[in-house]
Coordinates of C-alpha atoms in Angstrom, one line a residue:
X789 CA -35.9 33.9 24.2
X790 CA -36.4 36.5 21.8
X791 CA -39.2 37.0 18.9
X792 CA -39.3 33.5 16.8
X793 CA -38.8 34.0 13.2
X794 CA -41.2 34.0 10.3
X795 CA -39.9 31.3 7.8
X796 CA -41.1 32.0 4.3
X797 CA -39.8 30.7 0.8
X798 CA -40.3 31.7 -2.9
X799 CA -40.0 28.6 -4.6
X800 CA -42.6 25.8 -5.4
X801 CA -40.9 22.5 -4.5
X802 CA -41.3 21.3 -7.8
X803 CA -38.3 23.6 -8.2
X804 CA -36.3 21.6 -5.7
X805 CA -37.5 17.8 -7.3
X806 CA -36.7 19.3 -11.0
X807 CA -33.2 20.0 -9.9
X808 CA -32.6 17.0 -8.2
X809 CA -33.8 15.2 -11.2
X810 CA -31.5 17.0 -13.6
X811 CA -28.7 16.0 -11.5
X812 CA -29.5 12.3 -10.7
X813 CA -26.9 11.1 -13.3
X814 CA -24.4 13.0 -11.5
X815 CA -25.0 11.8 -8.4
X816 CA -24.9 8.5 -9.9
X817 CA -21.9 9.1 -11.2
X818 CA -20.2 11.0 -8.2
X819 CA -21.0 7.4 -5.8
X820 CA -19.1 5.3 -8.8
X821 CA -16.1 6.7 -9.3
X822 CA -15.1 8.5 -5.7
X823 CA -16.6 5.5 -3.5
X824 CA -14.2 6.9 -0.6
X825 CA -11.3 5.0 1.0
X826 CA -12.3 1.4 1.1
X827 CA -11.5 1.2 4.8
X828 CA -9.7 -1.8 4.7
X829 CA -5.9 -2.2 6.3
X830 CA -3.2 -0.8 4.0
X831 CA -0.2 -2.6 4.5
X832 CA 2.9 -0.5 4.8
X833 CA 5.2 -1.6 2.4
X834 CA 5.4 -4.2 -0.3
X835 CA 8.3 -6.6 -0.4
X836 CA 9.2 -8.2 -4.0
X837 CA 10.7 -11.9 -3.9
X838 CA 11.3 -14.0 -7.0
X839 CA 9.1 -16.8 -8.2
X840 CA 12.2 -19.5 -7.9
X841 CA 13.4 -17.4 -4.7
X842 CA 10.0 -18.0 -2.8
X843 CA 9.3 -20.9 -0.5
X844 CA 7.2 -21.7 2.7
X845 CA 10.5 -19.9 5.0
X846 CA 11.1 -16.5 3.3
X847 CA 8.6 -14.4 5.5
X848 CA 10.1 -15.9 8.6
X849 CA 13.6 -15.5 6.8
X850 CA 13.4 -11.8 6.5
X851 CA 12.0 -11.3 9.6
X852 CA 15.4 -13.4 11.2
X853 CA 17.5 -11.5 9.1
X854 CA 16.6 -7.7 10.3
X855 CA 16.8 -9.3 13.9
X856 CA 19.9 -10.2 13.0
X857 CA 21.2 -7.2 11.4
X858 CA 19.8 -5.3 14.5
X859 CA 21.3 -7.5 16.7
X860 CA 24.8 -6.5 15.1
X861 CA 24.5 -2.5 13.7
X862 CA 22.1 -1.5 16.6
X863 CA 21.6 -3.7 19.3
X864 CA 19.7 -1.6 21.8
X865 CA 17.7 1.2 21.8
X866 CA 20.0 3.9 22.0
X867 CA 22.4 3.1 19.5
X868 CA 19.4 2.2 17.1
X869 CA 18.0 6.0 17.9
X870 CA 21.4 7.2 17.5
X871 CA 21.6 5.7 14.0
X872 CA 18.7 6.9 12.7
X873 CA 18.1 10.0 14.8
X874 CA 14.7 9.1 16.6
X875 CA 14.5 11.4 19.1
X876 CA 15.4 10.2 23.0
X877 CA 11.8 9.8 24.2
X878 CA 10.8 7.6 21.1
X879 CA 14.0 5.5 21.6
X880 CA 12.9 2.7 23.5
X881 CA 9.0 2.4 22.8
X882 CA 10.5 2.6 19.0
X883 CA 13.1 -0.2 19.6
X884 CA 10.8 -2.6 21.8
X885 CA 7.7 -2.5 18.8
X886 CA 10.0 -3.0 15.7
X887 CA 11.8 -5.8 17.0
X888 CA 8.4 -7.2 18.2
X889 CA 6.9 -6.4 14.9
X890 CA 10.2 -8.4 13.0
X891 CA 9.2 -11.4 15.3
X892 CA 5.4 -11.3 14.7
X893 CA 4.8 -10.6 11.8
X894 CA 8.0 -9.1 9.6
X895 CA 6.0 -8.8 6.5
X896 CA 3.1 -7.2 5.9
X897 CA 2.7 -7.4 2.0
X898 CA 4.6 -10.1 -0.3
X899 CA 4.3 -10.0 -4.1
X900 CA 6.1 -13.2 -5.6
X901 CA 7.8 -11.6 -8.7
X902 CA 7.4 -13.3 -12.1
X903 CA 8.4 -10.1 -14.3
X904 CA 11.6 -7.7 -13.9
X905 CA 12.5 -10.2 -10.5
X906 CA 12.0 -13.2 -12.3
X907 CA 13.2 -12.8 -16.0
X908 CA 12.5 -14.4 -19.0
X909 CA 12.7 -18.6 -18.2
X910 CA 11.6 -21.5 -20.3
X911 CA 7.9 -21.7 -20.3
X912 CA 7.8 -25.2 -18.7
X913 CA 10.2 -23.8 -15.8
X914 CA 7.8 -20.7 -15.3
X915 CA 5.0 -22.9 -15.3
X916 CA 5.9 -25.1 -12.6
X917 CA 7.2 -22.1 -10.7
X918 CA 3.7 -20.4 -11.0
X919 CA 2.1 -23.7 -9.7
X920 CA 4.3 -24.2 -6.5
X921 CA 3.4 -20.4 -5.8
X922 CA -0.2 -21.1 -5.8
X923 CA 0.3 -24.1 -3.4
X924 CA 2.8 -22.5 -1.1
X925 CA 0.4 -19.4 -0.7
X926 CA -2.3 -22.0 0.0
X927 CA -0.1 -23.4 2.4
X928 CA 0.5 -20.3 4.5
X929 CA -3.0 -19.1 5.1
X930 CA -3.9 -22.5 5.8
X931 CA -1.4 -22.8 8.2
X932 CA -1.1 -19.5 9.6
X933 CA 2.1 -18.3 8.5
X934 CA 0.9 -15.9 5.2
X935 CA 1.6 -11.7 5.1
X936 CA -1.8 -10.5 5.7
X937 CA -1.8 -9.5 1.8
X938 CA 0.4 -11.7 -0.8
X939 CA -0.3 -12.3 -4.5
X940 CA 1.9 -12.5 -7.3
X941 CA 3.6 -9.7 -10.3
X942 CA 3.2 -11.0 -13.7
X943 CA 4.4 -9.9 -16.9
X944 CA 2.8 -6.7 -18.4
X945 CA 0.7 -6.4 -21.7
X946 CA 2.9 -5.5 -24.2
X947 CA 2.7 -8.0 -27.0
X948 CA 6.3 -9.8 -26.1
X949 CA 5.7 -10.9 -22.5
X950 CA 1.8 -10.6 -22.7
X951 CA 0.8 -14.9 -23.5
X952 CA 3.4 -15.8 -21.2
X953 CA 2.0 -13.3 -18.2
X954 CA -1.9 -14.4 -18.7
X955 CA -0.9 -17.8 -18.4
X956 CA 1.1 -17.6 -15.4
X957 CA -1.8 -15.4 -13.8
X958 CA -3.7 -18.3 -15.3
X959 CA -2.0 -21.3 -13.5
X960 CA -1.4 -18.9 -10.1
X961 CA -5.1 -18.5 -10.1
X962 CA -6.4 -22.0 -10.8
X963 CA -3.8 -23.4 -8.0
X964 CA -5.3 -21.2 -5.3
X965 CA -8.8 -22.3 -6.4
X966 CA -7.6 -26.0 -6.8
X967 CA -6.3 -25.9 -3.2
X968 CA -9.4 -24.7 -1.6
X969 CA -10.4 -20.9 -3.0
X970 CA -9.0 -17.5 -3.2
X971 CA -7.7 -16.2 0.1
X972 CA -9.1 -12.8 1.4
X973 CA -5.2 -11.3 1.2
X974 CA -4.6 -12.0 -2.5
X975 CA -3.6 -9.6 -4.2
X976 CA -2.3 -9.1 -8.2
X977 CA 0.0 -6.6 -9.5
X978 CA 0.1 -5.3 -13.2
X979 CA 3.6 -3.9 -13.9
X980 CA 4.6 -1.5 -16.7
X981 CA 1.6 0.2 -17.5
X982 CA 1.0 2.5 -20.4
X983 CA -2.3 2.6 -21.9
X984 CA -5.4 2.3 -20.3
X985 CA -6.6 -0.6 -22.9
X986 CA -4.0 -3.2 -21.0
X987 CA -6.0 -2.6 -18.0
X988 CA -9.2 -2.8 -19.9
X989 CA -7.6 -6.5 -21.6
X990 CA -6.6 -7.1 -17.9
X991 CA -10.1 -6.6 -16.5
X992 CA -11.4 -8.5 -19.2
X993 CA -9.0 -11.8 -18.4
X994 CA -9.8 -11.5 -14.8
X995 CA -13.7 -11.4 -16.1
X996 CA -12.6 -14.4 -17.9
X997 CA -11.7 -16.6 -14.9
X998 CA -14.4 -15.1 -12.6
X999 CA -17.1 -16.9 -15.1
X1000 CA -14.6 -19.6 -15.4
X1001 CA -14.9 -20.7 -11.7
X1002 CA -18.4 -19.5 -10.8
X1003 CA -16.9 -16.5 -8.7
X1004 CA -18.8 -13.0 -8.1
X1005 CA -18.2 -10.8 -10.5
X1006 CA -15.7 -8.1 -9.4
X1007 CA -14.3 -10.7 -6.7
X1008 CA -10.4 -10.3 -8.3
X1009 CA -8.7 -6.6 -8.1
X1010 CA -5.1 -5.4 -8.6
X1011 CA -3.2 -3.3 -8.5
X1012 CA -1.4 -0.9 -11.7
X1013 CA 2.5 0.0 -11.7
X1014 CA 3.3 3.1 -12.9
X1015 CA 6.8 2.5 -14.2
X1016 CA 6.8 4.9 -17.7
X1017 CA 6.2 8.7 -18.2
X1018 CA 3.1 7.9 -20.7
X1019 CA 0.8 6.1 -17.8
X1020 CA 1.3 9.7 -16.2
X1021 CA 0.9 11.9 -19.1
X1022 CA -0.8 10.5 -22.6
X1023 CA 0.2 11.4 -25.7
X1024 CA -3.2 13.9 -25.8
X1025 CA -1.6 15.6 -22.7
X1026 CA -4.4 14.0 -20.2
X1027 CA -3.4 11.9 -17.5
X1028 CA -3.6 8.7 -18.7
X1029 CA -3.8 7.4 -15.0
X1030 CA -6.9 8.7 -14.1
X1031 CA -8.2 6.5 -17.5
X1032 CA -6.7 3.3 -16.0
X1033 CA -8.0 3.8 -13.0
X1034 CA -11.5 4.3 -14.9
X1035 CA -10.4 1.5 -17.1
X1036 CA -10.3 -0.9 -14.3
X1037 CA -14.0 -0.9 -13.6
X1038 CA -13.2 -1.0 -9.8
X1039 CA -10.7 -3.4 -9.5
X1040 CA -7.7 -1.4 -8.9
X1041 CA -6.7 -1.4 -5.5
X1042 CA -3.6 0.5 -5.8
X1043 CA -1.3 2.4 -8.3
X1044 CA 2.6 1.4 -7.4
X1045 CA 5.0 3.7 -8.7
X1046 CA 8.3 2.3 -9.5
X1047 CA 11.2 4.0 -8.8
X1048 CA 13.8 2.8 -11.2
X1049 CA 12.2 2.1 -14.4
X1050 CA 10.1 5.4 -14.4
X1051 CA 13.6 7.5 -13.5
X1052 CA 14.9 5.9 -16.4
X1053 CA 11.9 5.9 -19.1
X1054 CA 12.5 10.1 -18.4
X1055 CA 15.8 10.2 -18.4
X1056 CA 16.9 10.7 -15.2
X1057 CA 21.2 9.6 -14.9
X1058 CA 21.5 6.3 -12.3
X1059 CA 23.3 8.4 -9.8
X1060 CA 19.9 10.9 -9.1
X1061 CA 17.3 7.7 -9.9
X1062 CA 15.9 7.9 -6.2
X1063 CA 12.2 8.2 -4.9
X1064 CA 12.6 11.6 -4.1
X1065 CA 13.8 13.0 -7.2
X1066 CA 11.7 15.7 -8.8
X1067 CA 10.4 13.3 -11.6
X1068 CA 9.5 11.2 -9.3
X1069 CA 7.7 13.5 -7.1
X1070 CA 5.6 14.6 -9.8
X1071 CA 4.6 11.6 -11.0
X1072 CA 3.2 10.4 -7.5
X1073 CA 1.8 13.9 -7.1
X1074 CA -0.6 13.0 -10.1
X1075 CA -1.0 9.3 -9.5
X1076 CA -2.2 11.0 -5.8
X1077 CA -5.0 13.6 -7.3
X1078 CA -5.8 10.8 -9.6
X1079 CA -6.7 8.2 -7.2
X1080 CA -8.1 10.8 -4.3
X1081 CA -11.5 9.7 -3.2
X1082 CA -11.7 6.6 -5.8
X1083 CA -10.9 3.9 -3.2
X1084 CA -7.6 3.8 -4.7
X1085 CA -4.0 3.6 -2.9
X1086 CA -1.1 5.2 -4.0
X1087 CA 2.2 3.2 -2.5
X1088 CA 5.6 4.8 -3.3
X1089 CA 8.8 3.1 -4.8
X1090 CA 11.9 1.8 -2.8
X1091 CA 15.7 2.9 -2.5
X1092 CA 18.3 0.6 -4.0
X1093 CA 20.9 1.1 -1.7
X1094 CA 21.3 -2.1 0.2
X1095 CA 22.4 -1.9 4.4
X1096 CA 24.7 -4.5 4.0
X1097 CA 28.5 -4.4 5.0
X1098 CA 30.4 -2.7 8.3
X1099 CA 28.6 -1.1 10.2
X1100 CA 29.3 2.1 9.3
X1101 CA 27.9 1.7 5.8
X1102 CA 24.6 -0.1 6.9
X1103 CA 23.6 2.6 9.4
X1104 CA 24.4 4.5 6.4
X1105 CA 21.9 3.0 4.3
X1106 CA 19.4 2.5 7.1
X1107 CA 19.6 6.9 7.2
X1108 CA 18.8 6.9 3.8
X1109 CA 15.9 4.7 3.9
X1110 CA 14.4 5.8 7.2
X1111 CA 15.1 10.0 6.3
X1112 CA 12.6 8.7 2.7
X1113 CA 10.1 6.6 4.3
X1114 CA 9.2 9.6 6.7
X1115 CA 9.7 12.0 3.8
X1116 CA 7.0 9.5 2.0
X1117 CA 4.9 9.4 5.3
X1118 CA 4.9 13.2 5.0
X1119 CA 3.5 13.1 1.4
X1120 CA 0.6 10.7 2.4
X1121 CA 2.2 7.6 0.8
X1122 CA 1.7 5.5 3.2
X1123 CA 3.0 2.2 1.5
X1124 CA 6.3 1.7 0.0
X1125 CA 8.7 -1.3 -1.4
X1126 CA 11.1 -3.1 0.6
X1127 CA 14.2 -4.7 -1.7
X1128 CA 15.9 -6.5 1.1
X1129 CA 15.9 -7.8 5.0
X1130 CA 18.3 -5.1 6.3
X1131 CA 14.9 -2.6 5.3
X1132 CA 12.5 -4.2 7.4
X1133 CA 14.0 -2.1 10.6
X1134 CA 14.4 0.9 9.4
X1135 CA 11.1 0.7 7.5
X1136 CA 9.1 0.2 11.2
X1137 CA 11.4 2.5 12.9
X1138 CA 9.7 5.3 10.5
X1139 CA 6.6 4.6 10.6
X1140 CA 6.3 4.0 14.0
X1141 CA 8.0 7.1 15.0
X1142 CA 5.6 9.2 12.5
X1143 CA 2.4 7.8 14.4
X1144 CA 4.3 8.2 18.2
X1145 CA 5.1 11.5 17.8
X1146 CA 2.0 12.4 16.6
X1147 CA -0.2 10.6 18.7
X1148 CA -1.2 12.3 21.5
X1149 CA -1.9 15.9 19.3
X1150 CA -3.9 13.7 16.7
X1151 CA -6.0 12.1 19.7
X1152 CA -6.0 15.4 21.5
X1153 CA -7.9 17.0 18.1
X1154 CA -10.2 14.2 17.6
X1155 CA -11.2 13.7 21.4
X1156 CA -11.9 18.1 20.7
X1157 CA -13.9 17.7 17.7
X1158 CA -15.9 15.2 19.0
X1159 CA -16.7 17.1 22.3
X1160 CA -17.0 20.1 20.5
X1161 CA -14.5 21.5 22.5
X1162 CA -12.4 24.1 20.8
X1163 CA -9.0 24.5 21.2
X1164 CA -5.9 26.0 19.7
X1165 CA -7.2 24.4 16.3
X1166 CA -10.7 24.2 14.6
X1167 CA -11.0 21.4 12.6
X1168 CA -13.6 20.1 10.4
X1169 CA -15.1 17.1 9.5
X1170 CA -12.7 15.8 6.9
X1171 CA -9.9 16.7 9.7
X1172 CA -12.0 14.7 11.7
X1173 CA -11.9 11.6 9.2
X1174 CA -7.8 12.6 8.5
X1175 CA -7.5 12.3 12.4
X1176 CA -9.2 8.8 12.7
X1177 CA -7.8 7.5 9.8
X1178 CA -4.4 8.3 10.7
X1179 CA -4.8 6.8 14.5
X1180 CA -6.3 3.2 12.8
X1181 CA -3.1 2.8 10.6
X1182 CA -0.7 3.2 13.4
X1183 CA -3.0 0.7 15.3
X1184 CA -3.3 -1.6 12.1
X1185 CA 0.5 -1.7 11.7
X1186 CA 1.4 -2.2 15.5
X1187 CA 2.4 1.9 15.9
X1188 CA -0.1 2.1 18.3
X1189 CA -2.4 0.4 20.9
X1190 CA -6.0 0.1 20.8
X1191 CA -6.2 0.7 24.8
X1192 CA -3.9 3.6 24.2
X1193 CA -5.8 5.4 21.5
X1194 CA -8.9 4.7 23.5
X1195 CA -7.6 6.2 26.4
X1196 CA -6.6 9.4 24.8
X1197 CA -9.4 9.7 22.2
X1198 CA -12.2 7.7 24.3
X1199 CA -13.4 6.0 21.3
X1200 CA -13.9 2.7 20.3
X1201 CA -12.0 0.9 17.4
X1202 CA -15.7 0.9 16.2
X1203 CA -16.1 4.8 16.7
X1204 CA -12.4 5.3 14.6
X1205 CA -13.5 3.3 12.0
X1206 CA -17.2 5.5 11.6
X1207 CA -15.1 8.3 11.8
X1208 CA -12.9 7.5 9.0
X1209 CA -14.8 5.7 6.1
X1210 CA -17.9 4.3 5.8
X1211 CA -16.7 1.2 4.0
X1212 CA -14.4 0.5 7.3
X1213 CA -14.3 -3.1 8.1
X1214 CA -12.0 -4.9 6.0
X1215 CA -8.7 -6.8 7.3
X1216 CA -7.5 -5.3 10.6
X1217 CA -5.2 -6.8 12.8
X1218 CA -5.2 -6.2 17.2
X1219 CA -1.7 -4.7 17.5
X1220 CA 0.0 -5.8 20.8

């Protein structure tokens, strides 16, 4: 041992108290507005059905139809790898987990549509439409049959459409609560976005029926759509999304960017409108260093090119879709929107082939870091957190095995979610 060091300092500690003191507001202010990721599941895509379109089938529907449209385009796992160019070693744990998945549980996310789905419809028609939603939601958590998440899209604020989209939230919300309470899955989405005062009058109606029905305050969140050019950049040249997402008082849950309607509000000619157009990719890039470290989600847009037809054309389609949902994965968007069945395979095949072929290096660099083991790469602690969170969404979404991860990693599901956020412990699922 050599000679032990002489510690001495040149400050009082009153120096050290004063400071903290000065920055107590601060740190105040640091813990409410960048709470960290909430640790709950995020689903991996959002699929959109309209209010009259919805009944107590369409999850089950879907999921029938993508094994059906496998079944025809791709119906083993080479010709499904050769379609969409998964490489050879993926092919058949790939194949074997989506159809699985499509027969479990083919949806993860369902918003019944009531705005650009939907339409404008007699009052009395939306009304009742609004109603059976609320009881067929009720139905399917009662029964077991529900997406883990599913909620409704209303009509926006803008002063046309904005009676008619309180009341439906209205009669949506009163059902649920009239058939036995809100489920834990619900979830709202606020479409065409501009000015952070709609989500403050949002905030305020959700308030509204919290006081209404005796609920905890803060008990109903949602999520923003960022559909036009002004919710990215306000006419004062700030972001304008970082101000919802203030706005919303903790609520929001997720900003949505929409594909088609924010391509057109900037111009962008129907032939290029696609999620990986320029525009596009700027806008999510400031809807991503918006939300970062609030707690809130950003979920990319969906193609509009259908896999439906000869075969030919639908493996077509399912390139298109697959070669953007990685692209997305890539990006950190880890949620995007489904239009149609046909998606659903295509959608799983990518994200279970981003969290396969990464598994073992991601587990290899966490099971390092935590035995402070070196290696070829020196990580950190938010790496560390990166690493975990990425190995509990390919578990959450059925990528991945718990026993696997375990295995590679030797950590608990308990020890991933410590890792990744200290809020873990939301909705999870056991994969298979």
């Amino acid at each position: 041992m050599g000679q032990q060091e002489k510690v001495a300092t040149s400050l009082a500690g009153v120096v050290s108290e004063e400071i903290s003191a000065s920055l107590t507001a601060v740190d105040a202010e640091l813990a409410r507005r960048y709470p960290g990721d909430p640790g709950t599941r995020q689903p991996v895509h959002t699929v959109y059905v309209p209010g009259d379109a919805f009944t107590s089938g369409t999850i089950r529907s879907w999921g029938d139809q993508a094994l059906k449209a496998l079944d025809e385009h791709a119906p083993d796992a080479a010709s499904f790898a050769t379609a969409l160019g998964i490489p050879d070693e993926l092919a058949a744990p790939v194949h074997e987990r989506v159809r699985a998945k499509l027969e479990r549980e083919p949806v993860e996310d369902l918003r019944i549509d009531f705005e650009d789905g939907y339409g404008p419809r007699p009052d009395a028609e939306e009304d009742e439409a609004a109603a059976r939603a609320a009881r067929l939601v009720s139905e399917a958590y009662e029964n077991g049959t529900a997406a883990p998440y599913m909620g409704i899209r209303m009509k926006c604020m803008e002063a046309a459409v904005r009676d008619r989209g309180i009341r439906t939230t209205d009669i949506f919300l009163t059902g649920l609560m009239r058939a036995g309470g809100l489920p834990d899955g619900l979830v709202l989405t606020l479409p065409k976005v501009t000015y952070p005062e709609q989500v403050t009058a949002f905030v305020r109606l959700l308030e509204a029926f919290e006081q209404a029905h005796g609920l905890p305050a803060g008990r109903l969140g949602f999520e923003i759509q960022i559909e036009t050019s002004q919710s990215i950049l306000a006419a004062d040249g700030t972001a304008a999304v970082a101000r919802m997402i203030d706005a919303a008082q903790g609520r929001a849950t997720g900003l949505h960017y929409g594909t088609f309607d924010y391509s057109a509000c900037v111009g962008v000619s129907p032939a290029y409108q696609a999620s990986d157009h320029p525009a596009a990719d700027h806008a999510k890039a400031v809807m991503q260093v918006a939300a970062a470290g609030t707690g809130v989600r950003v979920c990319d847009g969906s193609t509009n090119v259908l896999p439906v037809g000869p075969t030919h054309q639908v493996h077509d389609a399912w390139r298109l879709h697959y070669g953007l949902t990685r692209r997305a994965l890539a990006r950190a968007y880890y949620q995007g929107w489904d239009m149609h069945p046909g998606h659903l395979p295509t959608r799983y095949a990518a994200v279970y082939t981003f969290y396969r072929e990464g598994l073992e290096q991601a587990a290899g660099r966490l099971a390092a870091y935590v035995a402070k083991a070196g290696g070829d790469v020196m990580d950190e602690p938010a790496t560390a957190k990166a690493l975990s969170g990425y190995l509990l969404r390919g578990i959450d979404c059925g990528a991945l095995d718990t026993a696997e991860v375990a295995r590679l990693t030797g950590l608990t599901r308990a020890d991933l979610d410590a890792f990744a956020s200290p809020r873990r412990g939301g909705l999870t699922v056991t994969a298979p």
